[in-house]
Tab-separated table of C-alpha atoms in Angstrom:
chain	number	residue	atom	x	y	z
A	1	MET	CA	-0.514	-0.472	0.089
A	2	MET	CA	1.701	3.249	-0.786
A	3	LYS	CA	0.466	6.289	1.349
A	4	VAL	CA	1.893	9.577	2.204
A	5	ILE	CA	3.074	10.153	5.587
A	6	SER	CA	6.271	11.352	7.379
A	7	GLY	CA	9.224	9.156	8.798
A	8	ASN	CA	8.322	9.618	11.898
A	9	GLU	CA	4.917	7.594	10.812
A	10	ALA	CA	6.795	5.410	9.019
A	11	VAL	CA	8.929	4.307	12.499
A	12	ALA	CA	5.580	3.953	14.090
A	13	LEU	CA	3.944	2.058	11.965
A	14	ALA	CA	6.974	-0.593	11.202
A	15	VAL	CA	6.827	-0.700	14.981
A	16	LYS	CA	3.198	-2.062	14.658
A	17	LEU	CA	3.987	-4.174	11.770
A	18	ALA	CA	6.476	-6.004	13.813
A	19	ARG	CA	3.788	-6.224	16.997
A	20	VAL	CA	6.370	-4.809	19.051
A	21	GLY	CA	5.388	-6.104	22.465
A	22	VAL	CA	7.241	-3.013	24.820
A	23	VAL	CA	8.040	1.074	23.979
A	24	GLY	CA	9.710	2.915	26.725
A	25	ILE	CA	9.317	6.009	25.526
A	26	TYR	CA	9.903	10.003	26.638
A	27	PRO	CA	9.322	13.095	23.374
A	28	ILE	CA	12.002	14.663	22.954
A	29	THR	CA	11.908	16.820	19.993
A	30	PRO	CA	12.524	16.339	16.269
A	31	GLN	CA	11.028	12.527	17.850
A	32	THR	CA	7.913	13.311	18.906
A	33	THR	CA	5.383	12.462	16.860
A	34	ILE	CA	6.699	8.461	16.227
A	35	ILE	CA	5.315	7.970	20.551
A	36	GLU	CA	2.085	10.027	19.665
A	37	GLU	CA	1.170	8.432	17.301
A	38	LEU	CA	2.372	5.301	18.403
A	39	ALA	CA	-0.245	6.384	22.136
A	40	GLU	CA	-3.031	7.328	19.208
A	41	MET	CA	-2.833	2.994	18.107
A	42	LYS	CA	-3.392	2.251	21.630
A	43	ALA	CA	-6.008	4.374	22.047
A	44	ARG	CA	-7.559	3.392	18.826
A	45	GLY	CA	-6.796	-0.343	19.817
A	46	GLU	CA	-4.864	-1.176	16.640
A	47	ILE	CA	-1.772	-2.231	18.439
A	48	SER	CA	-1.589	-4.131	21.738
A	49	THR	CA	2.083	-2.715	22.716
A	50	ASP	CA	2.372	-1.548	25.958
A	51	VAL	CA	3.970	1.826	26.118
A	52	VAL	CA	5.511	2.842	28.202
A	53	ARG	CA	6.340	6.860	29.731
A	54	VAL	CA	8.621	7.634	31.687
A	55	GLU	CA	10.551	10.178	33.846
A	56	SER	CA	13.578	10.582	31.683
A	57	GLU	CA	15.523	8.898	27.635
A	58	HIS	CA	17.836	7.155	30.867
A	59	SER	CA	14.653	4.713	32.517
A	60	ALA	CA	13.198	5.019	28.372
A	61	MET	CA	16.175	2.997	28.052
A	62	GLY	CA	15.830	0.962	30.690
A	63	VAL	CA	12.273	-0.102	30.479
A	64	THR	CA	13.238	-0.741	26.986
A	65	LEU	CA	16.632	-3.266	27.627
A	66	GLY	CA	14.212	-4.586	30.223
A	67	ALA	CA	11.214	-5.938	28.690
A	68	ALA	CA	14.013	-7.299	26.727
A	69	VAL	CA	16.013	-9.669	28.898
A	70	SER	CA	12.667	-11.126	29.962
A	71	GLY	CA	11.905	-12.304	26.322
A	72	VAL	CA	9.963	-9.599	24.378
A	73	ARG	CA	9.868	-7.347	21.596
A	74	ALA	CA	10.777	-3.863	22.692
A	75	PHE	CA	12.035	-0.500	21.281
A	76	THR	CA	12.697	2.867	21.879
A	77	ALA	CA	12.844	5.913	19.476
A	78	THR	CA	14.941	9.255	21.303
A	79	SER	CA	17.356	12.476	19.537
A	80	SER	CA	20.186	14.838	20.955
A	81	GLN	CA	20.690	15.444	24.467
A	82	GLY	CA	18.740	12.691	25.119
A	83	LEU	CA	20.388	10.045	23.243
A	84	LEU	CA	23.720	11.859	25.251
A	85	TYR	CA	20.963	11.792	28.688
A	86	MET	CA	20.934	7.534	27.528
A	87	HIS	CA	24.684	6.742	26.720
A	88	GLU	CA	24.850	5.010	29.863
A	89	MET	CA	21.742	2.175	29.155
A	90	ILE	CA	22.533	2.489	25.235
A	91	TRP	CA	26.679	0.467	27.471
A	92	TRP	CA	24.463	-1.876	29.864
A	93	ALA	CA	22.135	-2.710	25.976
A	94	ALA	CA	25.220	-3.343	23.766
A	95	GLY	CA	26.733	-5.397	26.620
A	96	SER	CA	24.052	-7.264	27.567
A	97	ARG	CA	23.490	-8.634	23.823
A	98	ALA	CA	19.663	-8.015	24.572
A	99	PRO	CA	18.421	-7.563	20.849
A	100	ILE	CA	16.697	-3.843	21.239
A	101	VAL	CA	15.225	-1.365	18.256
A	102	MET	CA	15.791	2.297	18.677
A	103	VAL	CA	15.751	5.445	16.241
A	104	VAL	CA	17.676	8.536	16.471
A	105	ALA	CA	16.217	11.411	14.789
A	106	THR	CA	19.425	12.780	14.083
A	107	ARG	CA	19.368	16.881	15.892
A	108	ALA	CA	23.093	18.926	17.089
A	109	VAL	CA	24.211	18.946	20.126
A	110	GLY	CA	23.842	21.775	22.648
A	111	ALA	CA	25.268	24.419	24.100
A	112	PRO	CA	23.745	26.898	22.791
A	113	TRP	CA	20.194	24.506	22.197
A	114	ASN	CA	18.944	24.058	18.418
A	115	ILE	CA	16.217	21.591	16.999
A	116	TRP	CA	18.117	21.405	14.342
A	117	ASN	CA	19.012	18.703	12.125
A	118	GLU	CA	22.853	17.020	12.164
A	119	ASN	CA	24.356	13.040	12.728
A	120	THR	CA	26.999	14.020	15.829
A	121	ASP	CA	24.452	12.625	18.450
A	122	PHE	CA	24.718	9.796	16.229
A	123	MET	CA	27.730	9.232	15.184
A	124	SER	CA	29.080	9.731	19.455
A	125	GLU	CA	27.715	6.759	19.109
A	126	ARG	CA	29.496	4.334	17.104
A	127	ASP	CA	32.106	2.331	19.800
A	128	SER	CA	28.447	1.349	21.922
A	129	GLY	CA	28.733	-1.345	20.194
A	130	TRP	CA	25.263	-1.060	18.619
A	131	ILE	CA	23.989	-2.139	14.658
A	132	MET	CA	24.089	1.476	13.491
A	133	SER	CA	22.197	1.833	10.063
A	134	PHE	CA	21.377	5.933	8.714
A	135	ALA	CA	18.536	6.331	6.721
A	136	SER	CA	17.831	8.830	3.550
A	137	SER	CA	14.422	8.446	3.371
A	138	PRO	CA	10.606	7.940	5.353
A	139	GLN	CA	10.872	5.070	2.639
A	140	GLU	CA	14.589	3.573	4.490
A	141	ALA	CA	13.741	4.424	7.703
A	142	LEU	CA	10.689	1.642	7.604
A	143	ASP	CA	11.885	-0.558	4.847
A	144	LEU	CA	15.566	-0.197	7.995
A	145	THR	CA	13.164	-0.432	11.281
A	146	ILE	CA	11.581	-3.697	10.062
A	147	GLN	CA	14.948	-5.316	8.572
A	148	ALA	CA	16.239	-4.431	12.569
A	149	PHE	CA	14.183	-6.259	14.549
A	150	ARG	CA	15.560	-9.716	11.825
A	151	ILE	CA	18.964	-8.344	12.610
A	152	SER	CA	19.167	-7.947	15.966
A	153	GLU	CA	17.204	-11.246	16.917
A	154	ASP	CA	18.837	-13.538	13.900
A	155	PRO	CA	21.231	-16.259	16.626
A	156	ARG	CA	24.055	-14.936	14.165
A	157	VAL	CA	24.154	-11.588	15.820
A	158	PHE	CA	21.804	-10.325	19.457
A	159	THR	CA	23.357	-6.921	18.909
A	160	PRO	CA	20.934	-4.292	19.685
A	161	MET	CA	20.436	-1.734	16.441
A	162	MET	CA	20.251	1.754	16.127
A	163	VAL	CA	18.482	3.021	13.185
A	164	GLY	CA	19.074	6.914	12.994
A	165	MET	CA	17.683	9.663	10.198
A	166	ASP	CA	17.801	13.136	10.164
A	167	GLY	CA	15.357	14.947	11.922
A	168	PHE	CA	12.812	17.096	10.891
A	169	ILE	CA	14.205	16.565	7.104
A	170	LEU	CA	12.954	13.128	6.903
A	171	SER	CA	10.492	13.094	10.320
A	172	HIS	CA	8.558	14.982	9.738
A	173	THR	CA	9.317	15.843	5.550
A	174	LYS	CA	5.832	13.533	3.628
A	175	THR	CA	6.354	11.391	1.221
A	176	ASN	CA	4.874	8.196	-1.237
A	177	VAL	CA	6.271	5.529	1.520
A	178	TYR	CA	5.301	2.173	0.112
A	179	ILE	CA	3.970	-0.466	3.607
A	180	PRO	CA	3.923	-4.071	3.484
A	181	SER	CA	1.130	-5.683	4.519
A	182	GLN	CA	1.055	-6.917	8.324
A	183	GLU	CA	1.046	-10.633	6.966
A	184	GLU	CA	4.127	-10.100	4.832
A	185	VAL	CA	5.478	-8.505	7.445
A	186	ASP	CA	4.534	-11.874	10.359
A	187	GLN	CA	6.444	-13.644	7.227
A	188	PHE	CA	9.551	-12.048	7.067
A	189	ILE	CA	10.200	-11.265	11.434
A	190	PRO	CA	10.030	-14.410	13.586
A	191	PRO	CA	9.031	-14.962	16.629
A	192	ARG	CA	11.657	-13.656	19.335
A	193	ARG	CA	14.440	-15.256	19.841
A	194	GLN	CA	17.507	-14.072	22.629
A	195	PRO	CA	20.343	-15.211	24.204
A	196	TYR	CA	18.374	-15.725	27.892
A	197	VAL	CA	15.463	-15.090	29.223
A	198	ILE	CA	15.121	-13.799	32.941
A	199	ASP	CA	12.927	-15.896	34.607
A	200	PRO	CA	13.190	-16.857	38.754
A	201	GLU	CA	12.943	-20.425	37.885
A	202	THR	CA	16.232	-20.166	36.052
A	203	LYS	CA	17.868	-18.140	38.746
A	204	GLU	CA	19.784	-16.686	36.053
A	205	SER	CA	21.149	-12.647	36.162
A	206	MET	CA	22.289	-9.644	34.788
A	207	GLY	CA	24.134	-7.289	35.547
A	208	ASN	CA	27.075	-8.605	37.706
A	209	ILE	CA	30.973	-7.733	38.344
A	210	PHE	CA	32.974	-9.913	35.169
A	211	GLN	CA	36.527	-10.881	35.647
A	212	PRO	CA	39.094	-9.296	33.772
A	213	TYR	CA	39.380	-11.738	30.983
A	214	HIS	CA	35.605	-12.504	30.947
A	215	TYR	CA	35.158	-9.250	30.163
A	216	MET	CA	37.650	-8.953	27.248
A	217	LYS	CA	36.117	-12.084	26.091
A	218	LEU	CA	32.523	-10.512	26.180
A	219	ARG	CA	33.816	-7.539	24.375
A	220	GLN	CA	35.943	-9.336	21.330
A	221	SER	CA	32.472	-11.324	21.144
A	222	ILE	CA	30.082	-8.457	20.417
A	223	HIS	CA	33.253	-7.648	17.793
A	224	ASP	CA	33.051	-10.493	16.181
A	225	ALA	CA	29.106	-10.356	16.424
A	226	ILE	CA	28.444	-7.047	14.268
A	227	ASN	CA	31.183	-8.467	12.014
A	228	GLU	CA	29.301	-11.418	11.440
A	229	SER	CA	25.859	-9.040	10.931
A	230	LYS	CA	27.797	-7.558	7.622
A	231	GLU	CA	26.454	-11.814	6.583
A	232	VAL	CA	23.185	-11.944	8.401
A	233	ILE	CA	22.027	-7.517	7.149
A	234	THR	CA	23.406	-8.649	2.846
A	235	GLU	CA	21.077	-11.919	3.567
A	236	VAL	CA	18.122	-9.597	5.220
A	237	GLY	CA	18.163	-7.323	2.545
A	238	ARG	CA	17.792	-9.598	-0.133
A	239	GLU	CA	15.075	-11.032	0.744
A	240	TYR	CA	13.663	-7.883	2.037
A	241	GLU	CA	12.866	-7.522	-1.716
A	242	LYS	CA	9.169	-9.702	-1.589
A	243	LEU	CA	8.259	-6.956	0.762
A	244	ASN	CA	9.260	-4.013	-1.200
A	245	PRO	CA	10.155	-4.845	-5.316
A	246	LEU	CA	11.058	-0.941	-5.825
A	247	THR	CA	13.458	-0.994	-3.106
A	248	ASP	CA	17.065	-2.766	-3.961
A	249	TYR	CA	19.075	-4.325	0.017
A	250	LYS	CA	21.174	-6.300	-1.424
A	251	THR	CA	24.041	-4.256	-0.343
A	252	LEU	CA	25.611	-2.893	3.091
A	253	ASN	CA	26.482	0.390	1.834
A	254	VAL	CA	25.135	1.663	-2.344
A	255	SER	CA	26.971	3.069	-5.130
A	256	TYR	CA	25.629	5.582	-7.597
A	257	LYS	CA	27.610	6.270	-10.706
A	258	LEU	CA	30.997	4.852	-9.788
A	259	GLU	CA	31.468	2.285	-11.904
A	260	ASP	CA	33.220	4.304	-14.432
A	261	ALA	CA	34.317	7.248	-12.021
A	262	ASP	CA	36.766	9.461	-11.781
A	263	PHE	CA	36.176	11.005	-8.565
A	264	ALA	CA	33.950	10.122	-5.910
A	265	VAL	CA	32.129	11.709	-3.111
A	266	VAL	CA	30.602	9.609	-0.227
A	267	THR	CA	27.466	11.080	1.970
A	268	MET	CA	25.734	9.605	4.613
A	269	GLY	CA	21.710	10.343	4.882
A	270	ALA	CA	18.528	12.518	2.974
A	271	TRP	CA	21.593	15.356	2.014
A	272	SER	CA	22.557	12.030	-0.653
A	273	LEU	CA	19.944	12.614	-2.997
A	274	ASP	CA	20.323	16.481	-2.977
A	275	ALA	CA	24.612	15.197	-4.290
A	276	MET	CA	23.206	12.882	-6.328
A	277	GLU	CA	22.297	15.166	-8.453
A	278	ALA	CA	24.489	17.441	-8.000
A	279	VAL	CA	26.152	14.478	-9.458
A	280	ASP	CA	24.485	14.186	-12.852
A	281	ARG	CA	24.739	17.606	-13.469
A	282	LEU	CA	28.422	17.132	-13.196
A	283	ARG	CA	28.059	14.451	-15.694
A	284	ASP	CA	26.281	16.055	-17.930
A	285	ARG	CA	29.058	18.661	-18.502
A	286	GLY	CA	31.647	16.308	-18.638
A	287	VAL	CA	33.222	15.304	-15.227
A	288	ASN	CA	33.629	11.716	-13.921
A	289	VAL	CA	32.328	11.598	-11.080
A	290	GLY	CA	30.444	8.841	-9.076
A	291	LEU	CA	28.794	9.028	-5.443
A	292	TYR	CA	28.931	6.611	-2.504
A	293	ARG	CA	26.230	6.227	0.011
A	294	VAL	CA	26.757	4.729	3.373
A	295	ARG	CA	24.008	3.263	4.988
A	296	TYR	CA	25.878	1.417	7.379
A	297	VAL	CA	28.064	2.776	10.270
A	298	ARG	CA	28.457	-0.870	12.286
A	299	PRO	CA	29.451	-2.974	11.235
A	300	TRP	CA	31.317	-0.342	8.903
A	301	ALA	CA	31.806	-2.157	5.271
A	302	GLU	CA	35.452	-2.179	4.652
A	303	GLU	CA	35.374	-4.743	1.926
A	304	GLU	CA	32.611	-2.935	-0.625
A	305	ILE	CA	34.382	0.331	0.532
A	306	ILE	CA	37.922	-0.712	-0.618
A	307	GLN	CA	36.081	-2.603	-3.942
A	308	ASN	CA	33.885	0.682	-5.303
A	309	LEU	CA	35.761	3.532	-4.552
A	310	GLY	CA	40.134	1.277	-3.994
A	311	ASP	CA	40.228	2.626	-7.484
A	312	LYS	CA	39.349	6.617	-7.520
A	313	LYS	CA	41.243	9.550	-8.287
A	314	ALA	CA	40.206	11.084	-5.197
A	315	ILE	CA	37.776	11.371	-3.130
A	316	LEU	CA	35.183	14.061	-1.441
A	317	VAL	CA	33.875	12.667	2.052
A	318	PHE	CA	30.890	15.109	3.622
A	319	ASP	CA	30.319	15.219	7.079
A	320	ARG	CA	27.205	16.487	8.710
A	321	ALA	CA	29.304	15.823	11.822
A	322	THR	CA	32.610	16.196	13.390
A	323	SER	CA	35.005	15.675	16.009
A	324	LEU	CA	35.950	18.363	17.414
A	325	GLY	CA	39.507	19.526	17.113
A	326	ARG	CA	40.351	16.976	14.547
A	327	ALA	CA	37.338	15.768	11.250
A	328	GLY	CA	34.261	15.273	10.182
A	329	PRO	CA	34.239	11.258	11.535
A	330	LEU	CA	32.601	9.408	8.035
A	331	TYR	CA	36.504	11.463	7.115
A	332	LEU	CA	38.121	9.670	9.685
A	333	GLU	CA	36.926	5.711	9.011
A	334	MET	CA	37.545	6.333	4.748
A	335	LYS	CA	40.793	7.579	5.719
A	336	ALA	CA	41.716	4.528	7.820
A	337	THR	CA	39.734	2.255	5.367
A	338	LEU	CA	41.930	3.533	2.170
A	339	ASP	CA	44.919	4.413	0.580
A	340	ASN	CA	43.543	7.425	-1.838
A	341	PRO	CA	43.780	10.931	-1.971
A	342	MET	CA	40.909	12.382	0.522
A	343	LYS	CA	39.425	15.622	1.158
A	344	GLY	CA	36.865	15.958	3.909
A	345	VAL	CA	33.664	18.781	3.865
A	346	ILE	CA	32.099	19.400	7.702
A	347	ALA	CA	29.005	21.046	6.289
A	348	GLY	CA	25.324	21.400	7.411
A	349	LEU	CA	25.836	21.722	11.832
A	350	GLY	CA	22.923	22.950	13.467
A	351	GLY	CA	20.568	22.817	10.267
A	352	VAL	CA	22.560	24.989	7.938
A	353	SER	CA	20.608	23.694	4.651
A	354	MET	CA	23.039	22.626	2.133
A	355	GLY	CA	20.792	22.438	-1.635
A	356	LYS	CA	22.206	20.187	-4.278
A	357	LYS	CA	24.148	24.207	-6.052
A	358	ASP	CA	25.941	24.481	-2.800
A	359	PHE	CA	27.190	20.534	-3.824
A	360	TYR	CA	27.244	21.351	-7.273
A	361	GLU	CA	30.545	24.300	-6.184
A	362	VAL	CA	31.932	21.576	-3.591
A	363	ILE	CA	32.156	18.988	-5.544
A	364	SER	CA	33.322	20.704	-8.386
A	365	ARG	CA	36.279	23.094	-6.839
A	366	PHE	CA	37.328	19.108	-5.790
A	367	VAL	CA	37.866	18.079	-9.085
A	368	GLU	CA	40.406	21.266	-9.640
A	369	GLU	CA	42.187	20.952	-6.328
A	370	SER	CA	42.213	17.719	-7.435
A	371	LYS	CA	43.563	17.948	-10.871
A	372	GLU	CA	46.277	20.509	-9.306
A	373	GLY	CA	47.249	17.834	-6.689
A	374	ARG	CA	45.797	20.609	-3.508
A	375	LEU	CA	44.188	18.960	-1.767
A	376	LYS	CA	44.105	19.762	1.275
A	377	GLY	CA	42.313	17.766	4.595
A	378	VAL	CA	39.195	19.428	6.334
A	379	GLU	CA	37.589	21.971	4.945
A	380	TRP	CA	34.308	24.233	6.860
A	381	TYR	CA	31.536	24.639	4.257
A	382	TYR	CA	29.456	26.654	4.739
A	383	PRO	CA	26.635	28.858	1.838
A	384	ARG	CA	26.770	31.045	-0.239
A	385	GLU	CA	24.033	32.762	1.842
A	386	VAL	CA	25.758	32.021	5.362
A	387	LYS	CA	29.028	33.010	4.806
A	388	GLU	CA	29.403	36.602	5.920
A	389	VAL	CA	28.046	35.111	9.789
A	390	GLU	CA	30.336	36.457	12.844
A	391	LEU	CA	30.000	35.397	15.907
A	392	GLY	CA	29.208	38.963	18.703
A	393	THR	CA	29.388	38.004	22.023
A	394	PRO	CA	29.080	40.859	24.674
A	395	ARG	CA	32.526	40.383	26.067
A	396	SER	CA	34.764	40.708	22.418
A	397	SER	CA	36.741	43.495	23.505
A	398	ILE	CA	38.789	41.520	27.083
B	1	MET	CA	13.731	-20.897	25.168
B	2	SER	CA	17.064	-22.707	23.903
B	3	ARG	CA	20.340	-22.124	24.563
B	4	LEU	CA	21.954	-20.425	21.542
B	5	SER	CA	26.004	-20.646	20.787
B	6	LEU	CA	27.804	-19.863	17.693
B	7	GLU	CA	31.755	-20.263	18.686
B	8	TYR	CA	31.866	-16.207	18.623
B	9	GLN	CA	28.607	-15.795	20.528
B	10	PHE	CA	29.545	-15.307	24.762
B	11	PHE	CA	26.948	-13.533	26.716
B	12	PRO	CA	26.874	-11.690	30.294
B	13	VAL	CA	24.877	-14.046	32.465
B	14	SER	CA	25.854	-15.594	35.618
B	15	TYR	CA	24.472	-17.559	38.347
B	16	PRO	CA	25.100	-17.795	42.103
B	17	ALA	CA	27.961	-19.412	43.131
B	18	GLU	CA	31.182	-19.538	46.215
B	19	GLY	CA	32.702	-15.737	46.395
B	20	ALA	CA	36.927	-15.838	45.678
B	21	GLY	CA	36.014	-15.734	49.908
B	22	GLY	CA	34.663	-18.470	50.369
B	23	LYS	CA	31.036	-19.540	51.470
B	24	THR	CA	29.941	-16.910	53.726
B	25	GLY	CA	27.165	-18.160	56.228
B	26	ASN	CA	29.181	-18.472	59.151
B	27	TRP	CA	28.421	-14.305	59.277
B	28	ARG	CA	25.191	-14.916	60.978
B	29	VAL	CA	23.159	-13.787	64.534
B	30	VAL	CA	20.121	-15.224	62.574
B	31	ARG	CA	18.552	-16.975	60.048
B	32	PRO	CA	15.814	-16.827	58.129
B	33	VAL	CA	12.597	-20.159	58.025
B	34	VAL	CA	10.452	-21.008	56.155
B	35	SER	CA	7.106	-22.295	57.530
B	36	ASP	CA	4.724	-24.034	55.647
B	37	ARG	CA	2.787	-20.577	54.969
B	38	CYS	CA	4.886	-20.015	51.976
B	39	ILE	CA	2.942	-19.869	49.106
B	40	GLY	CA	5.966	-19.604	46.307
B	41	CYS	CA	5.809	-15.797	45.464
B	42	ASN	CA	9.593	-15.055	44.326
B	43	ALA	CA	9.217	-12.327	46.664
B	44	CYS	CA	12.385	-13.773	48.795
B	45	PHE	CA	13.598	-15.253	45.956
B	46	MET	CA	13.837	-11.592	44.190
B	47	TRP	CA	15.093	-9.330	46.893
B	48	CYS	CA	17.384	-11.948	48.493
B	49	PRO	CA	21.041	-9.158	47.849
B	50	GLU	CA	22.985	-12.918	48.589
B	51	GLY	CA	20.799	-15.126	45.697
B	52	THR	CA	20.546	-17.274	48.321
B	53	ILE	CA	16.619	-18.129	47.738
B	54	GLY	CA	15.647	-20.794	46.183
B	55	VAL	CA	11.916	-21.050	44.754
B	56	LYS	CA	11.425	-24.723	44.395
B	57	GLY	CA	7.949	-25.658	43.498
B	58	LYS	CA	5.157	-23.519	46.138
B	59	ARG	CA	8.484	-23.308	48.587
B	60	ALA	CA	10.944	-21.253	49.399
B	61	GLN	CA	14.910	-22.855	50.227
B	62	VAL	CA	17.727	-21.248	52.235
B	63	ASN	CA	21.301	-21.649	50.580
B	64	TYR	CA	22.875	-21.230	55.320
B	65	GLU	CA	26.125	-22.063	53.413
B	66	TYR	CA	25.889	-18.713	51.664
B	67	CYS	CA	22.776	-16.430	53.279
B	68	LYS	CA	24.581	-13.922	56.122
B	69	GLY	CA	21.182	-14.040	57.618
B	70	CYS	CA	20.253	-10.491	56.775
B	71	GLY	CA	16.537	-10.464	57.242
B	72	VAL	CA	15.104	-8.707	53.889
B	73	CYS	CA	13.607	-12.035	53.552
B	74	ALA	CA	11.515	-11.601	56.658
B	75	ASN	CA	10.438	-8.001	55.540
B	76	VAL	CA	9.340	-8.497	52.218
B	77	CYS	CA	7.671	-11.973	52.531
B	78	PRO	CA	3.135	-10.636	51.699
B	79	VAL	CA	2.291	-14.100	54.522
B	80	LYS	CA	5.047	-13.849	56.709
B	81	ALA	CA	6.140	-16.521	55.781
B	82	ILE	CA	9.829	-16.365	57.266
B	83	SER	CA	10.658	-16.138	60.313
B	84	MET	CA	14.110	-14.499	61.963
B	85	VAL	CA	15.593	-17.168	64.425
B	86	SER	CA	18.497	-16.461	66.664
B	87	GLU	CA	21.603	-18.759	65.538
B	88	THR	CA	22.497	-20.467	69.037
């Protein structure tokens, strides 16, 4: 069924279709409409899910983790400061090997307050031991959320998974979304499997003190499980085509006009589509450029990236996130994977709008620079209309 | 639920066992005694800070090798089935 819905509505529908048992949730802009939608579904009697309102994001993940280890399919969603407040419990969920699905509607992190889009909050959870995928459209947000339940509950994985989507840009924009039927999703997601269930009968307990060697072994097992999940992800993706033949999830990441390209652009998330249009325009003018969209941050698709980008003359990586004092996280990951000449661009932070004109400008400048052999490391890009911004403070005279 | 094990899979689950300090039951000055009133509700199991009470069938059982006699079980028992009896 095709329906015009926003990214947040798409996620709520995915949660409904996956027959989630418990949703532990706390509202934060721009994720709020996911829980509003779920609460309305509950009020209308469309879902039997327990929608648990808690007092903070820390508790939201606590409720979700508690439900998950007692054998129930559990979901939560958050954003920005909420994700950071949840940080501790995110590590507990990963270390507990509890299959959980979380959607992150990305947003800039304060101070100062800013509710607009930026991926730094999402990218800052890279080390926690979750599988991390990032959507580029409301359709992909729905698809990845449904797939996430199956991936995280696979015996080869047993690791929680988060799905990112650009706040407001995807979460609040309505587009055509293809929604699979309940029967199809029921067949797609098997009954919940998990490594252990907290049960008074068996006296099993979790979260106890681990001796150093056991602790290290557990860390390694999470690392191995995330690497093994690459196979599971492509397997699940191929099977998902039965539900929606219009999508392509055969690979972890997506390449666009890359086969014959000399120059490659790497992006992640919603602005990839603007970048694709810029690539098209450059192709029309005879510039040999292609695009590679990162869909999975963890596991990192190293082999796929080397295969697709290893032979390129130069690579341009767009980051909508920063590791302050260093560079964009995606740029650093790419740099660690490839030996090609590379340039990083940090742009679009805190909701600064990046259109196809801006992409066109940056990419064509990058092609010129690399032809002249003067690629510089990292650039902070401000679109033309905001170039004159100056920060003034009351104490600037000091 | 079947315990699925792949070679690299390892899970953070543990069971009550003897600690590095050995048997700790000799710390006790009062011991919990379970009477016939026990309904097997699991409250003592859930609250026991040492994991020394287990419920088998409909009856709570105390592992006196490790029970330190703190009395939490007797306090939380909803039917007052556990009483704390002096060791001497």
